[in-house]
Amino acid sequence: MRPVSSRARRHVVAALVGSSLAAALSGCASWQPAESTPLLRLSPASLGRELAVVQRMEVEAQGQVRVFETVLEVDPDGLRLAVLQMGQTIARLSWDGQTLMQSLAPGWPSVVSAENVLSDLQYVWWPQPQVQGALPTGWMLLSRADGRELWHGDAVVFDMRAVRPGVIELRHRERGYVVRLQTQGAQPDFGTP
């Protein structure tokens, strides 16, 4: 994995860890990702641009709030994410379109998976046509200028929206958590319907 600057590392971590960190916050060792929510595995090149983002991530689940910093870098060759807490790198993730690698600090919750982190990042940052093309029958990603909603049948399962400039809120209704991302640098292009 290519080293990232400490400033970049702070921004990348938040975007990638949304759903997985929420699981850790819940304190429920038996938590399993919802079987019905499709996990995305889109290539880094399918993003269609280079990306360098530093984010502050606030995860709220079961009445608890945890704060992390993330640094995310994406180029055609790969995606790299670092998650920091109190200035210490607690997780690294890399994805080249074929192999997903993770490096976790001792004590990292086993229920927090790289697969869920990667998927949540792609729901937020990847173009709507690429995400929709990867979804199985019965699933739909609806976009509007300020956000997106992932639908299964007639129910919203996961929604993402810009609540104000630089702040994105992810609400995973099926898993019962909310993530607020304060983003420096690039902003997601949710697109229009």
Coordinates of N, CA, C and O in Angstrom, one line a residue:
M1 N 0.8 -1.2 0.0 CA 0.0 0.0 0.0 C 0.9 1.2 0.0 O 1.8 1.3 0.8
R2 N 0.6 2.2 -0.8 CA 1.3 3.4 -0.9 C 1.0 4.2 0.3 O -0.1 4.4 0.8
P3 N 2.1 4.8 1.0 CA 1.8 5.6 2.2 C 1.0 6.9 1.8 O 1.2 7.4 0.8
V4 N 0.2 7.3 2.8 CA -0.6 8.5 2.6 C -0.1 9.5 3.6 O 0.3 9.2 4.7
S5 N -0.3 10.8 3.3 CA 0.1 11.8 4.3 C -0.8 11.8 5.5 O -1.9 11.3 5.4
S6 N -0.3 12.3 6.6 CA -1.2 12.3 7.8 C -2.4 13.1 7.6 O -3.5 12.8 8.1
R7 N -2.4 14.2 6.8 CA -3.6 15.0 6.6 C -4.6 14.2 5.7 O -5.7 14.1 6.0
A8 N -4.1 13.6 4.7 CA -4.9 12.8 3.8 C -5.5 11.6 4.6 O -6.7 11.3 4.4
R9 N -4.7 11.0 5.5 CA -5.2 9.8 6.2 C -6.4 10.3 7.1 O -7.4 9.5 7.2
R10 N -6.3 11.4 7.7 CA -7.4 11.9 8.5 C -8.8 12.0 7.8 O -9.8 11.7 8.3
H11 N -8.7 12.3 6.5 CA -9.9 12.5 5.7 C -10.5 11.3 5.2 O -11.7 11.2 5.0
V12 N -9.7 10.3 4.8 CA -10.1 9.1 4.1 C -10.9 8.2 5.0 O -11.8 7.5 4.6
V13 N -10.5 8.1 6.3 CA -11.0 7.0 7.1 C -12.5 7.1 7.3 O -13.1 6.1 7.4
A14 N -13.0 8.3 7.5 CA -14.4 8.5 7.8 C -15.3 7.9 6.8 O -16.3 7.3 7.1
A15 N -15.0 8.1 5.6 CA -15.9 7.7 4.5 C -16.1 6.2 4.4 O -17.1 5.7 4.2
L16 N -15.0 5.5 4.7 CA -15.1 4.0 4.5 C -15.7 3.3 5.6 O -16.1 2.1 5.4
V17 N -15.7 3.8 6.8 CA -16.0 3.0 7.9 C -17.5 3.1 8.4 O -17.8 2.5 9.3
G18 N -18.3 3.8 7.7 CA -19.6 4.1 8.1 C -20.4 2.9 8.7 O -20.6 2.8 9.9
S19 N -20.8 1.9 7.9 CA -21.6 0.8 8.4 C -20.9 -0.1 9.4 O -21.4 -0.5 10.4
S20 N -19.6 -0.3 9.1 CA -18.9 -1.3 9.9 C -18.6 -0.7 11.3 O -18.7 -1.4 12.3
L21 N -18.3 0.6 11.5 CA -18.1 1.2 12.8 C -19.4 1.3 13.5 O -19.4 1.1 14.8
A22 N -20.5 1.5 12.9 CA -21.8 1.5 13.5 C -22.0 0.1 14.2 O -22.5 0.1 15.3
A23 N -21.6 -0.9 13.5 CA -21.8 -2.2 14.1 C -21.0 -2.4 15.4 O -21.4 -2.9 16.4
A24 N -19.8 -1.8 15.4 CA -18.9 -1.9 16.5 C -19.5 -1.1 17.7 O -19.4 -1.5 18.8
L25 N -20.1 0.0 17.4 CA -20.7 0.9 18.4 C -21.9 0.2 19.1 O -22.1 0.4 20.3
S26 N -22.6 -0.7 18.4 CA -23.7 -1.3 18.9 C -23.4 -2.2 20.1 O -24.2 -2.5 20.9
G27 N -22.1 -2.7 20.1 CA -21.7 -3.5 21.2 C -22.3 -4.9 21.1 O -22.2 -5.7 22.1
C28 N -22.9 -5.2 20.0 CA -23.5 -6.5 19.9 C -22.6 -7.5 19.1 O -22.4 -7.3 17.9
A29 N -22.0 -8.4 19.8 CA -21.0 -9.3 19.1 C -21.7 -10.2 18.1 O -21.0 -10.7 17.2
S30 N -23.0 -10.4 18.2 CA -23.6 -11.3 17.3 C -24.1 -10.5 16.0 O -24.7 -11.1 15.2
W31 N -23.8 -9.2 15.9 CA -24.3 -8.4 14.7 C -23.7 -9.0 13.5 O -22.6 -9.4 13.4
Q32 N -24.6 -9.2 12.5 CA -24.2 -9.6 11.2 C -24.8 -8.6 10.2 O -25.9 -8.1 10.4
P33 N -24.1 -8.3 9.1 CA -24.6 -7.4 8.1 C -25.9 -8.0 7.5 O -26.0 -9.2 7.4
A34 N -26.8 -7.1 7.2 CA -28.1 -7.6 6.6 C -27.8 -8.3 5.4 O -27.2 -7.8 4.5
E35 N -28.3 -9.6 5.3 CA -28.1 -10.4 4.1 C -28.6 -9.7 2.9 O -28.1 -9.9 1.8
S36 N -29.7 -9.0 3.0 CA -30.4 -8.5 1.8 C -29.7 -7.2 1.2 O -30.0 -6.9 0.1
T37 N -28.9 -6.5 2.0 CA -28.3 -5.3 1.4 C -27.1 -5.7 0.5 O -26.1 -6.3 1.0
P38 N -27.1 -5.4 -0.8 CA -26.1 -5.9 -1.7 C -24.7 -5.2 -1.3 O -24.7 -4.0 -1.1
L39 N -23.7 -6.0 -1.3 CA -22.3 -5.4 -1.1 C -21.7 -5.1 -2.5 O -21.7 -6.0 -3.4
L40 N -21.3 -3.9 -2.6 CA -20.7 -3.5 -3.9 C -19.2 -3.9 -4.0 O -18.5 -3.8 -3.0
R41 N -18.7 -4.2 -5.2 CA -17.3 -4.5 -5.4 C -16.9 -3.9 -6.8 O -16.5 -4.5 -7.7
L42 N -17.1 -2.6 -6.9 CA -16.9 -1.8 -8.1 C -15.4 -1.5 -8.2 O -14.7 -1.3 -7.2
S43 N -14.8 -1.5 -9.4 CA -13.4 -1.3 -9.6 C -13.1 0.2 -9.3 O -13.9 1.1 -9.4
P44 N -11.9 0.5 -8.8 CA -11.5 1.9 -8.5 C -11.6 2.7 -9.8 O -12.1 3.9 -9.7
A45 N -11.3 2.2 -10.9 CA -11.3 2.9 -12.2 C -12.7 3.3 -12.5 O -13.0 4.4 -13.2
S46 N -13.7 2.6 -12.1 CA -15.1 2.9 -12.4 C -15.6 4.1 -11.7 O -16.7 4.7 -12.0
L47 N -14.9 4.6 -10.7 CA -15.2 5.9 -10.1 C -15.2 7.0 -11.2 O -15.9 8.0 -11.1
G48 N -14.3 6.9 -12.1 CA -14.2 7.9 -13.2 C -13.4 9.1 -12.9 O -13.4 10.1 -13.7
R49 N -12.8 9.2 -11.8 CA -12.0 10.4 -11.4 C -11.0 10.0 -10.3 O -11.2 8.9 -9.6
E50 N -10.1 10.8 -10.0 CA -9.2 10.6 -8.8 C -9.9 11.3 -7.6 O -10.6 12.3 -7.8
L51 N -9.6 10.8 -6.4 CA -10.3 11.3 -5.3 C -9.3 11.3 -4.1 O -8.6 10.3 -3.9
A52 N -9.3 12.4 -3.3 CA -8.5 12.5 -2.1 C -9.4 13.3 -1.1 O -9.7 14.4 -1.3
V53 N -9.8 12.6 -0.1 CA -10.8 13.2 0.9 C -10.4 12.9 2.3 O -10.0 11.8 2.6
V54 N -10.5 13.9 3.1 CA -10.3 13.8 4.6 C -11.7 14.0 5.2 O -12.3 15.0 4.9
Q55 N -12.1 13.2 6.1 CA -13.4 13.3 6.7 C -13.3 13.1 8.2 O -12.5 12.3 8.7
R56 N -14.2 13.8 8.9 CA -14.4 13.5 10.3 C -15.7 12.7 10.3 O -16.7 13.2 9.8
M57 N -15.7 11.6 11.0 CA -16.9 10.7 10.9 C -17.5 10.6 12.4 O -16.7 10.2 13.3
E58 N -18.8 10.8 12.5 CA -19.5 10.7 13.8 C -20.5 9.6 13.6 O -21.4 9.7 12.7
V59 N -20.3 8.5 14.3 CA -21.2 7.4 14.2 C -22.1 7.3 15.4 O -21.7 7.3 16.5
E60 N -23.4 7.2 15.1 CA -24.4 7.2 16.2 C -25.2 5.9 16.1 O -25.8 5.6 15.0
A61 N -25.2 5.0 17.1 CA -25.9 3.8 17.1 C -26.2 3.4 18.6 O -25.4 3.5 19.5
Q62 N -27.4 3.0 18.8 CA -27.9 2.6 20.1 C -27.6 3.6 21.2 O -27.1 3.2 22.3
G63 N -27.8 4.9 20.9 CA -27.6 5.9 21.9 C -26.1 6.2 22.2 O -25.8 7.1 23.0
Q64 N -25.2 5.6 21.5 CA -23.8 5.9 21.6 C -23.2 6.7 20.4 O -23.7 6.5 19.3
V65 N -22.3 7.6 20.6 CA -21.7 8.3 19.5 C -20.1 8.1 19.6 O -19.6 8.2 20.7
R66 N -19.5 7.8 18.5 CA -18.1 7.6 18.4 C -17.6 8.5 17.2 O -18.3 8.7 16.2
V67 N -16.4 9.0 17.4 CA -15.8 9.9 16.4 C -14.5 9.3 15.8 O -13.7 8.9 16.6
F68 N -14.4 9.4 14.5 CA -13.2 8.9 13.9 C -12.8 9.9 12.8 O -13.6 10.7 12.4
E69 N -11.6 9.8 12.3 CA -11.1 10.5 11.2 C -10.7 9.5 10.1 O -10.2 8.4 10.4
T70 N -11.0 9.9 8.8 CA -10.6 9.0 7.8 C -9.9 9.7 6.6 O -10.1 10.9 6.5
V71 N -9.1 9.0 5.9 CA -8.4 9.5 4.8 C -8.7 8.5 3.6 O -8.4 7.4 3.8
L72 N -9.2 9.0 2.5 CA -9.5 8.2 1.4 C -8.9 8.7 0.2 O -8.9 9.9 -0.1
E73 N -8.2 7.8 -0.5 CA -7.6 8.1 -1.8 C -8.0 7.1 -2.8 O -8.0 5.9 -2.5
V74 N -8.5 7.5 -4.0 CA -8.8 6.6 -5.1 C -8.2 7.1 -6.4 O -8.3 8.3 -6.7
D75 N -7.6 6.2 -7.1 CA -7.1 6.5 -8.5 C -7.4 5.3 -9.3 O -8.0 4.3 -8.8
P76 N -7.2 5.3 -10.6 CA -7.6 4.1 -11.4 C -7.0 2.8 -11.0 O -7.5 1.8 -11.2
D77 N -5.8 2.9 -10.3 CA -5.1 1.7 -9.8 C -5.6 1.1 -8.5 O -5.4 -0.1 -8.2
G78 N -6.3 1.9 -7.7 CA -6.7 1.4 -6.4 C -7.3 2.4 -5.5 O -7.4 3.6 -5.7
L79 N -7.9 1.9 -4.4 CA -8.5 2.7 -3.3 C -7.7 2.4 -2.1 O -7.4 1.2 -1.8
R80 N -7.4 3.4 -1.3 CA -6.7 3.3 -0.1 C -7.5 4.1 1.0 O -7.8 5.3 0.8
L81 N -7.7 3.5 2.1 CA -8.4 4.1 3.2 C -7.6 3.9 4.5 O -7.1 2.8 4.8
A82 N -7.6 5.0 5.3 CA -7.0 4.9 6.7 C -8.0 5.4 7.6 O -8.6 6.5 7.4
V83 N -8.1 4.8 8.8 CA -9.1 5.2 9.8 C -8.2 5.5 11.0 O -7.4 4.8 11.5
L84 N -8.5 6.7 11.6 CA -7.7 7.2 12.8 C -8.7 7.5 13.9 O -9.8 7.9 13.7
Q85 N -8.1 7.3 15.1 CA -8.9 7.7 16.3 C -7.8 8.2 17.3 O -6.8 7.6 17.5
M86 N -8.0 9.4 17.8 CA -7.1 10.1 18.7 C -5.7 10.1 18.1 O -4.7 9.9 18.8
G87 N -5.6 10.4 16.8 CA -4.3 10.5 16.1 C -3.6 9.2 15.8 O -2.5 9.3 15.2
Q88 N -4.2 8.1 16.1 CA -3.5 6.8 15.9 C -4.3 6.1 14.7 O -5.5 6.1 14.7
T89 N -3.5 5.5 13.8 CA -4.1 4.7 12.7 C -4.6 3.4 13.3 O -3.8 2.7 13.9
I90 N -5.9 3.2 13.2 CA -6.5 1.9 13.8 C -6.9 0.9 12.7 O -7.1 -0.2 13.0
A91 N -6.9 1.4 11.4 CA -7.3 0.5 10.4 C -6.8 1.1 9.0 O -6.8 2.3 8.8
R92 N -6.4 0.1 8.1 CA -6.1 0.5 6.7 C -6.8 -0.5 5.8 O -6.9 -1.7 6.2
L93 N -7.2 0.0 4.7 CA -7.9 -0.9 3.7 C -7.4 -0.5 2.3 O -7.2 0.7 2.1
S94 N -7.2 -1.5 1.5 CA -6.8 -1.2 0.1 C -7.6 -2.1 -0.8 O -7.9 -3.3 -0.4
W95 N -8.0 -1.6 -2.0 CA -8.8 -2.4 -2.9 C -8.3 -2.0 -4.3 O -8.3 -0.8 -4.7
D96 N -7.9 -3.0 -5.1 CA -7.4 -2.8 -6.5 C -8.4 -3.2 -7.5 O -8.0 -3.2 -8.7
G97 N -9.5 -3.6 -7.1 CA -10.5 -4.1 -8.1 C -10.6 -5.6 -8.1 O -11.5 -6.3 -8.6
Q98 N -9.5 -6.3 -7.5 CA -9.4 -7.7 -7.5 C -9.3 -8.2 -6.0 O -9.9 -9.2 -5.6
T99 N -8.4 -7.6 -5.3 CA -8.0 -8.0 -4.0 C -8.3 -6.9 -2.9 O -7.9 -5.8 -3.1
L100 N -9.0 -7.3 -1.9 CA -9.3 -6.4 -0.8 C -8.4 -6.8 0.4 O -8.4 -7.9 0.9
M101 N -7.6 -5.8 0.8 CA -6.6 -6.1 1.9 C -7.0 -5.1 3.1 O -7.3 -4.0 2.8
Q102 N -6.8 -5.7 4.3 CA -7.0 -4.8 5.5 C -5.9 -5.1 6.5 O -5.4 -6.2 6.6
S103 N -5.6 -4.0 7.3 CA -4.7 -4.1 8.4 C -5.4 -3.4 9.5 O -5.7 -2.3 9.4
L104 N -5.5 -4.2 10.6 CA -6.3 -3.7 11.8 C -5.4 -3.6 13.0 O -4.7 -4.6 13.3
A105 N -5.6 -2.6 13.8 CA -4.9 -2.5 15.1 C -5.5 -3.6 16.1 O -6.6 -4.0 15.9
P106 N -4.6 -4.0 17.0 CA -5.1 -4.9 18.0 C -6.3 -4.3 18.7 O -6.4 -3.1 19.0
G107 N -7.3 -5.2 18.9 CA -8.6 -4.7 19.6 C -9.6 -4.2 18.7 O -10.7 -3.9 19.1
W108 N -9.3 -4.2 17.3 CA -10.3 -3.8 16.4 C -11.5 -4.8 16.4 O -11.2 -6.0 16.4
P109 N -12.7 -4.3 16.5 CA -13.8 -5.2 16.6 C -13.9 -6.2 15.4 O -13.9 -5.7 14.2
S110 N -14.0 -7.5 15.6 CA -14.1 -8.4 14.5 C -15.3 -8.3 13.7 O -15.4 -8.8 12.6
V111 N -16.4 -7.7 14.2 CA -17.6 -7.5 13.5 C -17.5 -6.4 12.4 O -18.4 -6.2 11.6
V112 N -16.5 -5.6 12.5 CA -16.3 -4.5 11.5 C -15.5 -5.1 10.3 O -14.3 -5.4 10.4
S113 N -16.2 -5.2 9.2 CA -15.6 -5.9 8.0 C -15.2 -4.9 7.0 O -15.9 -3.9 6.7
A114 N -14.1 -5.2 6.3 CA -13.6 -4.4 5.2 C -14.6 -4.4 4.0 O -14.8 -3.4 3.4
E115 N -15.3 -5.5 3.9 CA -16.3 -5.6 2.8 C -17.4 -4.6 3.0 O -17.8 -3.9 2.0
N116 N -17.9 -4.4 4.2 CA -19.0 -3.4 4.4 C -18.5 -2.0 4.3 O -19.2 -1.1 3.7
V117 N -17.3 -1.7 4.7 CA -16.7 -0.4 4.6 C -16.6 0.0 3.1 O -17.0 1.1 2.7
L118 N -16.0 -0.9 2.3 CA -15.8 -0.7 0.9 C -17.2 -0.4 0.2 O -17.3 0.5 -0.6
S119 N -18.1 -1.2 0.5 CA -19.5 -1.1 -0.1 C -20.1 0.2 0.3 O -20.6 0.9 -0.6
D120 N -20.1 0.6 1.5 CA -20.7 1.9 1.9 C -20.0 3.1 1.2 O -20.6 4.0 0.8
L121 N -18.7 3.0 1.1 CA -17.9 4.1 0.3 C -18.4 4.2 -1.1 O -18.6 5.2 -1.6
Q122 N -18.6 3.0 -1.7 CA -19.0 3.0 -3.1 C -20.4 3.5 -3.3 O -20.7 4.2 -4.3
Y123 N -21.3 3.2 -2.4 CA -22.7 3.7 -2.4 C -22.7 5.3 -2.4 O -23.5 5.9 -3.1
V124 N -21.8 5.9 -1.6 CA -21.7 7.3 -1.5 C -21.0 8.0 -2.7 O -21.5 9.0 -3.3
W125 N -19.8 7.5 -3.1 CA -18.9 8.2 -4.0 C -19.0 7.8 -5.4 O -18.7 8.5 -6.3
W126 N -19.4 6.5 -5.7 CA -19.4 6.1 -7.1 C -20.6 6.6 -7.9 O -21.6 6.9 -7.3
P127 N -20.4 6.8 -9.2 CA -21.5 7.3 -10.0 C -22.8 6.4 -9.9 O -22.7 5.2 -9.9
Q128 N -23.9 7.0 -10.0 CA -25.2 6.3 -9.9 C -25.3 5.2 -10.9 O -25.7 4.1 -10.6
P129 N -25.0 5.4 -12.2 CA -25.1 4.3 -13.2 C -24.3 3.1 -12.8 O -24.7 2.0 -13.1
Q130 N -23.1 3.3 -12.3 CA -22.2 2.1 -12.0 C -22.8 1.4 -10.8 O -22.8 0.2 -10.8
V131 N -23.3 2.1 -9.8 CA -23.9 1.4 -8.6 C -25.1 0.7 -9.1 O -25.3 -0.5 -8.7
Q132 N -26.0 1.3 -9.8 CA -27.3 0.7 -10.2 C -27.0 -0.6 -11.0 O -27.6 -1.6 -10.9
G133 N -26.0 -0.5 -11.9 CA -25.6 -1.6 -12.7 C -25.1 -2.8 -12.0 O -25.2 -4.0 -12.4
A134 N -24.6 -2.6 -10.7 CA -24.1 -3.7 -9.9 C -25.2 -4.3 -9.0 O -24.9 -5.3 -8.3
L135 N -26.4 -3.7 -8.9 CA -27.4 -4.1 -8.0 C -28.2 -5.3 -8.6 O -28.5 -5.3 -9.8
P136 N -28.6 -6.2 -7.7 CA -29.4 -7.3 -8.2 C -30.9 -6.9 -8.5 O -31.3 -5.8 -8.1
T137 N -31.6 -7.7 -9.1 CA -33.0 -7.4 -9.4 C -33.8 -7.1 -8.1 O -33.5 -7.8 -7.1
G138 N -34.6 -6.1 -8.2 CA -35.4 -5.7 -7.0 C -34.8 -4.6 -6.2 O -35.5 -4.1 -5.3
W139 N -33.6 -4.2 -6.6 CA -32.9 -3.1 -5.9 C -32.8 -1.9 -6.8 O -32.6 -2.1 -8.0
M140 N -32.9 -0.7 -6.2 CA -32.8 0.5 -7.0 C -32.2 1.6 -6.2 O -32.5 1.8 -5.1
L141 N -31.2 2.3 -6.9 CA -30.6 3.5 -6.3 C -31.2 4.7 -6.9 O -30.9 4.9 -8.1
L142 N -31.9 5.5 -6.2 CA -32.5 6.7 -6.7 C -31.7 7.9 -6.3 O -31.3 8.0 -5.1
S143 N -31.4 8.8 -7.2 CA -30.5 9.9 -6.9 C -31.3 11.2 -7.1 O -32.2 11.3 -7.9
R144 N -30.9 12.2 -6.3 CA -31.4 13.6 -6.5 C -30.2 14.5 -6.2 O -29.2 14.0 -5.9
A145 N -30.4 15.7 -6.4 CA -29.2 16.6 -6.3 C -28.6 16.6 -5.0 O -27.3 16.7 -4.9
D146 N -29.3 16.4 -3.9 CA -28.7 16.4 -2.5 C -28.5 15.1 -1.9 O -28.2 15.0 -0.7
G147 N -28.8 14.0 -2.6 CA -28.6 12.7 -2.0 C -29.0 11.5 -2.8 O -29.4 11.6 -4.0
R148 N -29.1 10.3 -2.1 CA -29.4 9.1 -2.8 C -30.2 8.2 -1.8 O -30.1 8.4 -0.6
E149 N -31.0 7.3 -2.3 CA -31.8 6.4 -1.5 C -31.6 5.0 -2.2 O -31.8 4.9 -3.4
L150 N -31.3 4.0 -1.4 CA -31.3 2.6 -1.8 C -32.6 2.0 -1.5 O -32.9 1.9 -0.3
W151 N -33.3 1.5 -2.5 CA -34.6 0.9 -2.3 C -34.6 -0.6 -2.5 O -33.9 -1.0 -3.5
H152 N -35.3 -1.3 -1.7 CA -35.6 -2.7 -2.0 C -37.1 -2.9 -2.1 O -37.8 -2.7 -1.1
G153 N -37.6 -3.2 -3.3 CA -39.0 -3.2 -3.4 C -39.6 -1.8 -3.2 O -39.1 -0.8 -3.8
D154 N -40.5 -1.7 -2.2 CA -41.1 -0.4 -2.0 C -40.6 0.2 -0.7 O -41.3 1.1 -0.1
A155 N -39.4 -0.2 -0.2 CA -38.9 0.3 1.1 C -37.5 0.9 0.9 O -36.7 0.3 0.2
V156 N -37.3 2.0 1.6 CA -35.9 2.6 1.6 C -35.1 1.9 2.7 O -35.6 1.8 3.8
V157 N -34.0 1.4 2.3 CA -33.1 0.6 3.2 C -32.0 1.5 3.7 O -31.6 1.4 4.9
F158 N -31.4 2.4 2.8 CA -30.2 3.1 3.1 C -30.3 4.4 2.4 O -30.7 4.5 1.2
D159 N -30.2 5.6 3.1 CA -30.2 6.8 2.4 C -29.0 7.7 2.8 O -28.5 7.6 3.9
M160 N -28.5 8.5 1.8 CA -27.4 9.4 2.0 C -27.8 10.7 1.5 O -28.4 10.8 0.4
R161 N -27.5 11.8 2.3 CA -27.9 13.1 1.8 C -26.9 14.2 2.3 O -26.3 14.0 3.4
A162 N -26.8 15.2 1.6 CA -26.0 16.4 2.0 C -26.9 17.2 2.8 O -27.9 17.8 2.3
V163 N -26.6 17.3 4.1 CA -27.5 18.1 5.0 C -27.1 19.6 5.0 O -28.0 20.4 5.3
R164 N -25.9 19.9 4.6 CA -25.4 21.2 4.4 C -24.0 21.1 3.8 O -23.5 20.0 3.7
P165 N -23.5 22.2 3.2 CA -22.2 22.1 2.5 C -21.2 21.4 3.4 O -20.9 21.8 4.5
G166 N -20.5 20.4 2.9 CA -19.5 19.7 3.6 C -19.9 18.7 4.6 O -19.1 18.0 5.2
V167 N -21.2 18.5 4.8 CA -21.7 17.5 5.7 C -22.7 16.5 5.1 O -23.7 16.9 4.5
I168 N -22.4 15.2 5.1 CA -23.2 14.2 4.5 C -23.7 13.3 5.7 O -22.9 12.9 6.6
E169 N -25.0 12.9 5.6 CA -25.5 12.0 6.6 C -26.0 10.7 5.9 O -26.6 10.8 4.9
L170 N -25.5 9.6 6.5 CA -25.9 8.3 6.0 C -26.8 7.7 7.0 O -26.4 7.6 8.2
R171 N -28.0 7.2 6.6 CA -28.9 6.6 7.6 C -29.2 5.2 7.0 O -29.9 5.0 6.0
H172 N -28.7 4.2 7.8 CA -29.0 2.8 7.3 C -30.2 2.3 8.2 O -30.0 1.9 9.3
R173 N -31.3 2.4 7.6 CA -32.6 2.0 8.4 C -32.6 0.6 8.8 O -33.0 0.2 9.9
E174 N -32.1 -0.3 7.9 CA -32.1 -1.7 8.2 C -31.2 -2.1 9.3 O -31.5 -3.0 10.1
R175 N -30.1 -1.4 9.4 CA -29.1 -1.8 10.4 C -29.2 -0.9 11.7 O -28.5 -1.1 12.7
G176 N -29.9 0.2 11.6 CA -30.2 1.1 12.7 C -29.0 2.0 13.2 O -28.8 2.1 14.4
Y177 N -28.4 2.6 12.3 CA -27.3 3.6 12.6 C -27.4 4.8 11.7 O -27.9 4.8 10.7
V178 N -26.7 5.9 12.2 CA -26.6 7.1 11.5 C -25.1 7.5 11.5 O -24.4 7.4 12.5
V179 N -24.6 7.9 10.3 CA -23.2 8.4 10.2 C -23.2 9.8 9.7 O -23.9 10.0 8.6
R180 N -22.5 10.7 10.3 CA -22.4 12.1 9.8 C -21.0 12.3 9.4 O -20.1 12.1 10.2
L181 N -20.7 12.7 8.2 CA -19.4 12.9 7.6 C -19.2 14.4 7.4 O -20.0 15.0 6.7
Q182 N -18.1 14.9 8.0 CA -17.7 16.3 7.7 C -16.5 16.1 6.7 O -15.5 15.6 7.1
T183 N -16.7 16.6 5.5 CA -15.8 16.3 4.4 C -15.0 17.5 4.0 O -15.6 18.6 3.8
Q184 N -13.7 17.4 3.9 CA -12.8 18.4 3.4 C -12.3 17.9 2.1 O -11.9 16.7 1.9
G185 N -12.3 18.7 1.1 CA -11.8 18.3 -0.2 C -13.0 18.0 -1.1 O -14.0 18.8 -1.1
A186 N -13.0 17.0 -1.9 CA -14.0 16.6 -2.8 C -15.4 16.3 -2.1 O -15.4 16.0 -1.0
Q187 N -16.4 16.5 -2.8 CA -17.8 16.2 -2.4 C -18.4 15.2 -3.3 O -18.1 15.2 -4.5
P188 N -19.3 14.3 -2.8 CA -19.9 13.4 -3.7 C -20.8 14.1 -4.7 O -21.4 15.1 -4.4
D189 N -20.8 13.5 -5.9 CA -21.7 14.0 -6.9 C -22.9 13.0 -7.0 O -22.8 12.0 -7.7
F190 N -23.9 13.3 -6.2 CA -25.1 12.4 -6.2 C -25.8 12.4 -7.5 O -26.5 11.4 -7.8
G191 N -25.7 13.4 -8.3 CA -26.3 13.4 -9.6 C -27.8 13.7 -9.5 O -28.3 14.0 -8.4
T192 N -28.5 13.7 -10.5 CA -29.9 14.0 -10.6 C -30.6 12.7 -11.0 O -30.1 11.8 -11.6
P193 N -31.9 12.6 -10.7 CA -32.7 11.4 -11.1 C -32.7 11.2 -12.5 O -32.5 12.1 -13.3

